[in-house]
Amino acid sequence: MSLVSVHNEWDPLEEVVVGTVRGARAPVAVGYAGRTEGAAGACHGRRRDAAPVLWPDRVLKETEEELEELCEELRGLGVTVRRPRTRDRAACADVLGRTDDGRRPRAGLLTVGDTVIETPTALRARFSEPFAYRELLTEYLVSGSRWISAPEPRLTGAMYDLGAPPGERLREREPVFDPANVLRLGTDLLYLVSDSGNELGARWLQSAVGGTYTVHPCRGLHAPTPLDLTLLPLRPGLLLTNPSRVTGGNLPAVLRSWRRIECPEPAGPGGAGDAPHRSTWTGTGLLVVRPGLVVVDGRQRELMRVLERHGVDVLPLRLTHSRLLAGGFHGLVLDVRRTGALETYRF
């Protein structure tokens, strides 16, 4: 029986992969038109051939302890938790500085139904990230799951239009997108067209998942990534939205009948001494454990109050350095299996 089965963002979790920061490095931009996030900042087209930067041991130790706390809480809720194998720092980057440290499983892997998809990232520094999970992917394949990889993008300089407005800087030379560009709503897949995913990426994804699913390209929502910090389904018919990005005019048509909760202005997460490499909205990256229960950054007290007013229980946990490490709970966890069947949610 396939160990992989995910149809949406909210069905009760059965199995997840939680990333690790052991040996983690900050990615760097690689050559002309490199684009990355993290210690180098958002970098479009500026040449920064540099060695990967090691994060402070204190940051890695605190974060790994917090991830283990997340794992224990999930196990206590009956969820099977898998982790990538530990890698030494020297093995976590190739000669081009591309990392595969296992920090964010959702940075290169997307689960749809019984299939794991290795996505064609537009960020050169992320090229090797799925390698940290190859042993787990092989195990899932043997269990009966499908495992497919998108065509490896060349990511030449011609791929990037650095003078274009934000959200339009990827040319249509080849398919590229990140898993964070996609949200699963049963037979409907939302796809963010942005600086991390182009129109060809949406076409490739549609061809990969077949006629059972409809991929909905979403334009004009948010220029960079990810989609989960812009809108996130909490259960059928209930949606958390980022009011700084989502309006009645740009909300995807398939969601316009859903009830919306506007996310309050987030507290600015970050540990002492952290440089703010990501938006404060990183702290709103929720993990839906089941309808009615979400994991949330414990510093987001106003968000927790809003969720509870709408009948959503919260499990507050720590993720002190989420902005420095460029990932909230949603990005650091790959949902491998959720209960439930494939349905269509159009109200």
mmCIF file of C-alpha atoms in Angstrom:
data_model
loop_
_atom_site.group_PDB
_atom_site.id
_atom_site.type_symbol
_atom_site.label_atom_id
_atom_site.label_comp_id
_atom_site.label_asym_id
_atom_site.label_seq_id
_atom_site.Cartn_x
_atom_site.Cartn_y
_atom_site.Cartn_z
ATOM 1 C CA MET A 1 0.000 0.000 0.000
ATOM 2 C CA SER A 2 1.272 3.455 -0.881
ATOM 3 C CA LEU A 3 2.583 5.365 2.130
ATOM 4 C CA VAL A 4 1.896 8.614 0.263
ATOM 5 C CA SER A 5 -1.679 9.913 0.142
ATOM 6 C CA VAL A 6 -2.423 13.643 0.355
ATOM 7 C CA HIS A 7 -5.469 15.298 -1.206
ATOM 8 C CA ASN A 8 -5.672 18.674 0.523
ATOM 9 C CA GLU A 9 -4.119 20.940 3.153
ATOM 10 C CA TRP A 10 -6.393 20.047 6.085
ATOM 11 C CA ASP A 11 -7.302 16.346 6.369
ATOM 12 C CA PRO A 12 -5.959 14.697 9.566
ATOM 13 C CA LEU A 13 -2.234 14.082 9.387
ATOM 14 C CA GLU A 14 -0.970 10.509 9.495
ATOM 15 C CA GLU A 15 2.666 10.855 8.394
ATOM 16 C CA VAL A 16 5.035 13.778 7.869
ATOM 17 C CA VAL A 17 8.678 14.473 7.125
ATOM 18 C CA VAL A 18 10.158 17.142 9.379
ATOM 19 C CA GLY A 19 13.335 18.839 8.227
ATOM 20 C CA THR A 20 16.565 19.175 10.158
ATOM 21 C CA VAL A 21 19.046 22.016 10.518
ATOM 22 C CA ARG A 22 21.972 19.801 11.482
ATOM 23 C CA GLY A 23 24.770 20.944 9.204
ATOM 24 C CA ALA A 24 22.571 23.601 7.598
ATOM 25 C CA ARG A 25 24.103 26.400 5.557
ATOM 26 C CA ALA A 26 22.689 29.630 4.249
ATOM 27 C CA PRO A 27 22.267 29.309 0.464
ATOM 28 C CA VAL A 28 24.117 31.720 -1.768
ATOM 29 C CA ALA A 29 23.379 33.089 -5.199
ATOM 30 C CA VAL A 30 25.284 31.170 -7.837
ATOM 31 C CA GLY A 31 26.638 33.058 -10.819
ATOM 32 C CA TYR A 32 24.791 35.533 -12.988
ATOM 33 C CA ALA A 33 21.036 35.682 -12.463
ATOM 34 C CA GLY A 34 21.279 33.580 -9.335
ATOM 35 C CA ARG A 35 18.346 34.110 -7.032
ATOM 36 C CA THR A 36 18.200 33.053 -3.455
ATOM 37 C CA GLU A 37 16.847 33.843 -0.045
ATOM 38 C CA GLY A 38 18.520 33.701 3.312
ATOM 39 C CA ALA A 39 21.799 35.236 4.347
ATOM 40 C CA ALA A 40 22.417 36.679 0.899
ATOM 41 C CA GLY A 41 18.959 38.268 0.763
ATOM 42 C CA ALA A 42 16.753 38.293 -2.305
ATOM 43 C CA CYS A 43 19.276 38.384 -5.136
ATOM 44 C CA HIS A 44 18.203 38.749 -8.752
ATOM 45 C CA GLY A 45 21.043 38.765 -11.203
ATOM 46 C CA ARG A 46 23.813 40.162 -9.041
ATOM 47 C CA ARG A 47 26.946 38.089 -9.230
ATOM 48 C CA ARG A 48 27.766 36.637 -5.832
ATOM 49 C CA ASP A 49 29.993 33.594 -6.290
ATOM 50 C CA ALA A 50 30.685 32.830 -2.657
ATOM 51 C CA ALA A 51 31.075 29.901 -0.331
ATOM 52 C CA PRO A 52 27.981 28.792 1.586
ATOM 53 C CA VAL A 53 27.637 30.556 4.926
ATOM 54 C CA LEU A 54 27.411 28.479 8.092
ATOM 55 C CA TRP A 55 24.735 29.650 10.492
ATOM 56 C CA PRO A 56 25.835 30.090 14.119
ATOM 57 C CA ASP A 57 25.882 26.891 16.162
ATOM 58 C CA ARG A 58 23.586 28.559 18.700
ATOM 59 C CA VAL A 59 20.922 29.139 16.044
ATOM 60 C CA LEU A 60 21.157 25.580 14.754
ATOM 61 C CA LYS A 61 21.054 24.076 18.249
ATOM 62 C CA GLU A 62 18.013 26.092 19.300
ATOM 63 C CA THR A 63 16.182 25.381 16.051
ATOM 64 C CA GLU A 64 16.887 21.644 16.147
ATOM 65 C CA GLU A 65 15.567 21.506 19.710
ATOM 66 C CA GLU A 66 12.419 23.321 18.598
ATOM 67 C CA LEU A 67 11.953 20.975 15.641
ATOM 68 C CA GLU A 68 12.302 17.986 17.956
ATOM 69 C CA GLU A 69 9.664 19.543 20.201
ATOM 70 C CA LEU A 70 7.392 19.770 17.140
ATOM 71 C CA CYS A 71 8.110 16.116 16.351
ATOM 72 C CA GLU A 72 7.229 15.020 19.880
ATOM 73 C CA GLU A 73 3.963 16.961 19.822
ATOM 74 C CA LEU A 74 3.001 15.419 16.479
ATOM 75 C CA ARG A 75 3.887 11.929 17.698
ATOM 76 C CA GLY A 76 1.704 12.549 20.739
ATOM 77 C CA LEU A 77 -1.159 13.266 18.339
ATOM 78 C CA GLY A 78 -0.615 9.913 16.626
ATOM 79 C CA VAL A 79 1.320 11.229 13.621
ATOM 80 C CA THR A 80 4.236 9.206 12.226
ATOM 81 C CA VAL A 81 7.258 11.519 11.987
ATOM 82 C CA ARG A 82 10.183 10.896 9.652
ATOM 83 C CA ARG A 83 13.448 12.840 9.549
ATOM 84 C CA PRO A 84 16.188 13.018 6.910
ATOM 85 C CA ARG A 85 19.473 11.435 7.853
ATOM 86 C CA THR A 86 22.035 13.709 9.453
ATOM 87 C CA ARG A 87 24.636 15.069 7.063
ATOM 88 C CA ASP A 88 27.978 16.615 7.906
ATOM 89 C CA ARG A 89 28.466 20.194 6.860
ATOM 90 C CA ALA A 90 31.074 19.404 4.232
ATOM 91 C CA ALA A 91 28.604 17.133 2.436
ATOM 92 C CA CYS A 92 25.753 19.625 2.413
ATOM 93 C CA ALA A 93 26.856 21.733 -0.547
ATOM 94 C CA ASP A 94 28.317 21.045 -3.941
ATOM 95 C CA VAL A 95 31.056 23.056 -5.611
ATOM 96 C CA LEU A 96 28.476 25.604 -6.778
ATOM 97 C CA GLY A 97 27.210 26.238 -3.267
ATOM 98 C CA ARG A 98 23.896 24.485 -3.825
ATOM 99 C CA THR A 99 22.638 23.029 -0.580
ATOM 100 C CA ASP A 100 21.021 19.720 0.257
ATOM 101 C CA ASP A 101 21.039 20.097 4.024
ATOM 102 C CA GLY A 102 17.496 18.809 4.611
ATOM 103 C CA ARG A 103 16.243 21.987 6.242
ATOM 104 C CA ARG A 104 12.972 22.373 4.333
ATOM 105 C CA PRO A 105 11.501 19.230 2.758
ATOM 106 C CA ARG A 106 8.740 21.326 1.191
ATOM 107 C CA ALA A 107 11.348 23.419 -0.660
ATOM 108 C CA GLY A 108 11.746 20.779 -3.354
ATOM 109 C CA LEU A 109 9.042 18.158 -2.835
ATOM 110 C CA LEU A 110 5.298 18.304 -3.501
ATOM 111 C CA THR A 111 2.841 15.531 -2.615
ATOM 112 C CA VAL A 112 -0.340 15.186 -4.675
ATOM 113 C CA GLY A 113 -2.455 12.079 -4.183
ATOM 114 C CA ASP A 114 -0.101 9.079 -4.071
ATOM 115 C CA THR A 115 2.652 10.934 -5.934
ATOM 116 C CA VAL A 116 5.779 12.727 -4.751
ATOM 117 C CA ILE A 117 6.932 15.349 -7.263
ATOM 118 C CA GLU A 118 10.441 16.794 -7.311
ATOM 119 C CA THR A 119 9.747 20.298 -8.549
ATOM 120 C CA PRO A 120 11.924 22.345 -10.953
ATOM 121 C CA THR A 121 13.061 25.211 -8.742
ATOM 122 C CA ALA A 122 13.959 28.596 -10.191
ATOM 123 C CA LEU A 123 16.543 29.087 -7.435
ATOM 124 C CA ARG A 124 19.944 27.699 -8.295
ATOM 125 C CA ALA A 125 20.926 27.422 -4.639
ATOM 126 C CA ARG A 126 18.038 24.987 -4.036
ATOM 127 C CA PHE A 127 18.893 22.614 -6.849
ATOM 128 C CA SER A 128 20.266 19.867 -4.580
ATOM 129 C CA GLU A 129 17.835 20.149 -1.664
ATOM 130 C CA PRO A 130 15.742 17.042 -2.484
ATOM 131 C CA PHE A 131 18.888 14.892 -2.351
ATOM 132 C CA ALA A 132 18.673 14.851 1.460
ATOM 133 C CA TYR A 133 15.432 12.869 1.180
ATOM 134 C CA ARG A 134 16.394 10.249 -1.383
ATOM 135 C CA GLU A 135 16.360 7.356 1.100
ATOM 136 C CA LEU A 136 12.838 8.253 2.209
ATOM 137 C CA LEU A 137 11.668 8.739 -1.373
ATOM 138 C CA THR A 138 12.985 5.300 -2.275
ATOM 139 C CA GLU A 139 11.089 3.790 0.653
ATOM 140 C CA TYR A 140 7.898 5.512 -0.457
ATOM 141 C CA LEU A 141 8.410 4.257 -4.009
ATOM 142 C CA VAL A 142 8.804 0.669 -2.796
ATOM 143 C CA SER A 143 5.557 1.035 -0.815
ATOM 144 C CA GLY A 144 3.662 1.684 -4.052
ATOM 145 C CA SER A 145 3.851 5.466 -4.268
ATOM 146 C CA ARG A 146 4.669 7.286 -7.477
ATOM 147 C CA TRP A 147 7.858 9.361 -7.596
ATOM 148 C CA ILE A 148 8.391 11.717 -10.499
ATOM 149 C CA SER A 149 10.809 14.544 -11.213
ATOM 150 C CA ALA A 150 10.158 17.558 -13.389
ATOM 151 C CA PRO A 151 12.666 18.240 -16.177
ATOM 152 C CA GLU A 152 15.812 19.703 -14.672
ATOM 153 C CA PRO A 153 15.861 23.414 -15.578
ATOM 154 C CA ARG A 154 19.014 24.891 -17.078
ATOM 155 C CA LEU A 155 18.504 28.260 -15.337
ATOM 156 C CA THR A 156 20.651 30.214 -17.761
ATOM 157 C CA GLY A 157 20.770 33.996 -17.615
ATOM 158 C CA ALA A 158 18.151 34.146 -20.360
ATOM 159 C CA MET A 159 15.628 32.689 -17.911
ATOM 160 C CA TYR A 160 15.484 35.899 -15.874
ATOM 161 C CA ASP A 161 14.228 39.340 -16.877
ATOM 162 C CA LEU A 162 15.759 41.460 -14.160
ATOM 163 C CA GLY A 163 14.190 44.675 -15.412
ATOM 164 C CA ALA A 164 10.641 43.338 -15.293
ATOM 165 C CA PRO A 165 8.220 44.250 -12.501
ATOM 166 C CA PRO A 166 8.142 41.969 -9.446
ATOM 167 C CA GLY A 167 6.168 38.852 -10.215
ATOM 168 C CA GLU A 168 7.144 38.876 -13.895
ATOM 169 C CA ARG A 169 10.880 38.208 -13.731
ATOM 170 C CA LEU A 170 10.793 34.608 -14.919
ATOM 171 C CA ARG A 171 10.695 34.147 -18.668
ATOM 172 C CA GLU A 172 8.863 31.266 -20.320
ATOM 173 C CA ARG A 173 12.004 29.382 -21.385
ATOM 174 C CA GLU A 174 11.333 26.192 -19.416
ATOM 175 C CA PRO A 175 9.036 25.078 -16.577
ATOM 176 C CA VAL A 176 10.065 26.259 -13.112
ATOM 177 C CA PHE A 177 8.192 26.397 -9.810
ATOM 178 C CA ASP A 178 8.531 25.634 -6.100
ATOM 179 C CA PRO A 179 6.206 23.409 -4.040
ATOM 180 C CA ALA A 180 5.293 26.527 -2.054
ATOM 181 C CA ASN A 181 3.643 27.837 -5.236
ATOM 182 C CA VAL A 182 0.969 25.133 -4.920
ATOM 183 C CA LEU A 183 -1.973 24.623 -2.564
ATOM 184 C CA ARG A 184 -4.127 21.486 -2.746
ATOM 185 C CA LEU A 185 -7.921 21.715 -2.553
ATOM 186 C CA GLY A 186 -8.891 18.196 -3.556
ATOM 187 C CA THR A 187 -9.289 18.078 -7.330
ATOM 188 C CA ASP A 188 -8.333 21.774 -7.573
ATOM 189 C CA LEU A 189 -4.681 22.822 -7.319
ATOM 190 C CA LEU A 190 -3.917 26.519 -6.875
ATOM 191 C CA TYR A 191 -0.687 27.603 -8.550
ATOM 192 C CA LEU A 192 0.966 30.968 -7.857
ATOM 193 C CA VAL A 193 2.430 32.596 -10.980
ATOM 194 C CA SER A 194 5.262 34.697 -9.572
ATOM 195 C CA ASP A 195 9.022 35.127 -9.425
ATOM 196 C CA SER A 196 9.229 31.533 -8.163
ATOM 197 C CA GLY A 197 6.930 29.866 -10.692
ATOM 198 C CA ASN A 198 6.151 30.632 -14.325
ATOM 199 C CA GLU A 199 3.237 29.795 -16.615
ATOM 200 C CA LEU A 200 5.120 26.851 -18.111
ATOM 201 C CA GLY A 201 5.452 25.428 -14.622
ATOM 202 C CA ALA A 202 1.667 25.394 -14.305
ATOM 203 C CA ARG A 203 1.369 23.676 -17.680
ATOM 204 C CA TRP A 204 3.902 21.019 -16.719
ATOM 205 C CA LEU A 205 2.154 20.379 -13.400
ATOM 206 C CA GLN A 206 -1.191 19.968 -15.172
ATOM 207 C CA SER A 207 0.348 17.450 -17.564
ATOM 208 C CA ALA A 208 1.931 15.568 -14.651
ATOM 209 C CA VAL A 209 -1.202 15.233 -12.502
ATOM 210 C CA GLY A 210 -3.537 14.482 -15.421
ATOM 211 C CA GLY A 211 -7.203 15.148 -16.012
ATOM 212 C CA THR A 212 -8.319 14.218 -12.499
ATOM 213 C CA TYR A 213 -7.027 17.576 -11.285
ATOM 214 C CA THR A 214 -7.436 21.160 -12.459
ATOM 215 C CA VAL A 215 -4.460 23.478 -11.987
ATOM 216 C CA HIS A 216 -5.608 27.074 -11.457
ATOM 217 C CA PRO A 217 -2.886 29.655 -12.236
ATOM 218 C CA CYS A 218 -3.196 32.538 -9.752
ATOM 219 C CA ARG A 219 -1.847 35.873 -10.947
ATOM 220 C CA GLY A 220 -1.382 39.173 -9.170
ATOM 221 C CA LEU A 221 -1.418 37.730 -5.660
ATOM 222 C CA HIS A 222 2.193 37.954 -4.507
ATOM 223 C CA ALA A 223 5.382 38.479 -6.484
ATOM 224 C CA PRO A 224 7.812 36.197 -4.632
ATOM 225 C CA THR A 225 6.926 32.971 -2.777
ATOM 226 C CA PRO A 226 5.259 31.250 -0.944
ATOM 227 C CA LEU A 227 1.520 30.945 -1.498
ATOM 228 C CA ASP A 228 0.924 29.527 1.991
ATOM 229 C CA LEU A 229 1.826 32.898 3.555
ATOM 230 C CA THR A 230 -0.702 34.555 1.252
ATOM 231 C CA LEU A 231 -3.683 32.270 1.758
ATOM 232 C CA LEU A 232 -4.142 28.928 3.500
ATOM 233 C CA PRO A 233 -7.221 26.670 3.663
ATOM 234 C CA LEU A 234 -7.975 25.600 7.245
ATOM 235 C CA ARG A 235 -10.889 23.287 6.475
ATOM 236 C CA PRO A 236 -13.463 23.035 3.686
ATOM 237 C CA GLY A 237 -14.996 26.469 3.193
ATOM 238 C CA LEU A 238 -12.706 28.333 5.626
ATOM 239 C CA LEU A 239 -9.662 30.265 4.455
ATOM 240 C CA LEU A 240 -6.954 32.275 6.227
ATOM 241 C CA THR A 241 -5.847 35.218 4.076
ATOM 242 C CA ASN A 242 -3.062 37.777 4.236
ATOM 243 C CA PRO A 243 -4.854 41.149 3.935
ATOM 244 C CA SER A 244 -1.718 42.871 2.654
ATOM 245 C CA ARG A 245 -1.795 40.624 -0.427
ATOM 246 C CA VAL A 246 -5.314 39.261 -0.906
ATOM 247 C CA THR A 247 -8.309 41.369 -1.898
ATOM 248 C CA GLY A 248 -11.737 40.546 -3.222
ATOM 249 C CA GLY A 249 -10.416 41.357 -6.681
ATOM 250 C CA ASN A 250 -7.425 39.017 -6.801
ATOM 251 C CA LEU A 251 -8.806 36.111 -4.771
ATOM 252 C CA PRO A 252 -8.871 32.991 -6.980
ATOM 253 C CA ALA A 253 -12.355 32.362 -8.341
ATOM 254 C CA VAL A 254 -12.492 28.839 -6.913
ATOM 255 C CA LEU A 255 -12.216 30.344 -3.393
ATOM 256 C CA ARG A 256 -14.625 33.274 -3.638
ATOM 257 C CA SER A 257 -17.447 31.382 -1.962
ATOM 258 C CA TRP A 258 -15.238 30.398 0.979
ATOM 259 C CA ARG A 259 -15.458 32.249 4.292
ATOM 260 C CA ARG A 260 -12.340 34.315 4.897
ATOM 261 C CA ILE A 261 -10.412 34.997 8.090
ATOM 262 C CA GLU A 262 -8.046 37.930 7.718
ATOM 263 C CA CYS A 263 -4.716 37.296 9.388
ATOM 264 C CA PRO A 264 -3.838 40.065 11.858
ATOM 265 C CA GLU A 265 -0.570 41.949 11.552
ATOM 266 C CA PRO A 266 2.061 39.475 12.749
ATOM 267 C CA ALA A 267 4.432 39.941 15.622
ATOM 268 C CA GLY A 268 7.962 40.302 14.289
ATOM 269 C CA PRO A 269 9.531 36.904 14.969
ATOM 270 C CA GLY A 270 13.262 36.605 15.266
ATOM 271 C CA GLY A 271 15.872 35.608 17.795
ATOM 272 C CA ALA A 272 18.385 37.921 19.392
ATOM 273 C CA GLY A 273 20.948 38.960 16.811
ATOM 274 C CA ASP A 274 19.001 37.544 13.863
ATOM 275 C CA ALA A 275 19.057 39.550 10.657
ATOM 276 C CA PRO A 276 15.519 39.890 9.233
ATOM 277 C CA HIS A 277 16.013 37.971 5.988
ATOM 278 C CA ARG A 278 12.335 37.158 5.518
ATOM 279 C CA SER A 279 9.055 38.986 6.001
ATOM 280 C CA THR A 280 7.414 39.009 9.411
ATOM 281 C CA TRP A 281 4.597 37.071 7.717
ATOM 282 C CA THR A 282 6.883 34.019 7.954
ATOM 283 C CA GLY A 283 5.577 33.699 11.496
ATOM 284 C CA THR A 284 2.080 33.000 10.149
ATOM 285 C CA GLY A 285 3.151 29.804 8.345
ATOM 286 C CA LEU A 286 0.689 27.422 10.002
ATOM 287 C CA LEU A 287 0.672 23.640 9.848
ATOM 288 C CA VAL A 288 -2.858 22.212 9.765
ATOM 289 C CA VAL A 289 -2.853 18.994 11.810
ATOM 290 C CA ARG A 290 -6.543 18.332 11.222
ATOM 291 C CA PRO A 291 -9.674 20.430 10.667
ATOM 292 C CA GLY A 292 -9.917 22.477 13.832
ATOM 293 C CA LEU A 293 -6.270 22.189 14.981
ATOM 294 C CA VAL A 294 -3.207 24.048 13.719
ATOM 295 C CA VAL A 295 0.405 24.421 14.828
ATOM 296 C CA VAL A 296 1.261 28.105 15.142
ATOM 297 C CA ASP A 297 4.240 30.172 16.248
ATOM 298 C CA GLY A 298 3.593 30.851 19.922
ATOM 299 C CA ARG A 299 4.536 34.516 19.539
ATOM 300 C CA GLN A 300 1.573 35.138 17.228
ATOM 301 C CA ARG A 301 -0.886 35.725 20.050
ATOM 302 C CA GLU A 302 -3.328 37.875 18.097
ATOM 303 C CA LEU A 303 -3.464 35.287 15.312
ATOM 304 C CA MET A 304 -4.183 32.583 17.886
ATOM 305 C CA ARG A 305 -7.049 34.624 19.325
ATOM 306 C CA VAL A 306 -8.535 35.169 15.866
ATOM 307 C CA LEU A 307 -8.311 31.473 15.009
ATOM 308 C CA GLU A 308 -9.905 30.411 18.288
ATOM 309 C CA ARG A 309 -12.788 32.838 17.713
ATOM 310 C CA HIS A 310 -13.484 30.946 14.491
ATOM 311 C CA GLY A 311 -13.461 27.528 16.149
ATOM 312 C CA VAL A 312 -9.875 26.588 15.294
ATOM 313 C CA ASP A 313 -7.807 25.238 18.184
ATOM 314 C CA VAL A 314 -4.130 26.149 18.258
ATOM 315 C CA LEU A 315 -1.003 24.289 19.312
ATOM 316 C CA PRO A 316 1.519 27.061 20.055
ATOM 317 C CA LEU A 317 5.154 26.049 19.614
ATOM 318 C CA ARG A 318 8.478 27.833 19.317
ATOM 319 C CA LEU A 319 10.292 28.584 16.083
ATOM 320 C CA THR A 320 12.625 31.324 17.225
ATOM 321 C CA HIS A 321 14.708 31.811 14.086
ATOM 322 C CA SER A 322 12.036 31.368 11.418
ATOM 323 C CA ARG A 323 12.967 34.591 9.624
ATOM 324 C CA LEU A 324 16.683 33.864 9.597
ATOM 325 C CA LEU A 325 16.163 30.298 8.362
ATOM 326 C CA ALA A 326 13.420 31.355 5.927
ATOM 327 C CA GLY A 327 10.737 28.921 6.960
ATOM 328 C CA GLY A 328 7.643 28.657 9.141
ATOM 329 C CA PHE A 329 6.051 25.418 10.329
ATOM 330 C CA HIS A 330 4.304 24.845 6.998
ATOM 331 C CA GLY A 331 7.554 25.043 5.046
ATOM 332 C CA LEU A 332 9.574 22.864 7.413
ATOM 333 C CA VAL A 333 7.127 19.951 7.257
ATOM 334 C CA LEU A 334 6.172 17.802 4.266
ATOM 335 C CA ASP A 335 2.816 16.096 4.668
ATOM 336 C CA VAL A 336 3.181 12.568 3.315
ATOM 337 C CA ARG A 337 -0.134 11.043 4.290
ATOM 338 C CA ARG A 338 -3.466 12.445 5.430
ATOM 339 C CA THR A 339 -6.692 10.533 5.976
ATOM 340 C CA GLY A 340 -9.542 11.158 3.588
ATOM 341 C CA ALA A 341 -10.413 10.680 -0.055
ATOM 342 C CA LEU A 342 -10.103 12.869 -3.128
ATOM 343 C CA GLU A 343 -13.051 15.271 -3.354
ATOM 344 C CA THR A 344 -14.046 18.492 -5.085
ATOM 345 C CA TYR A 345 -14.626 21.499 -2.814
ATOM 346 C CA ARG A 346 -16.631 24.094 -4.731
ATOM 347 C CA PHE A 347 -19.359 25.763 -2.742
#
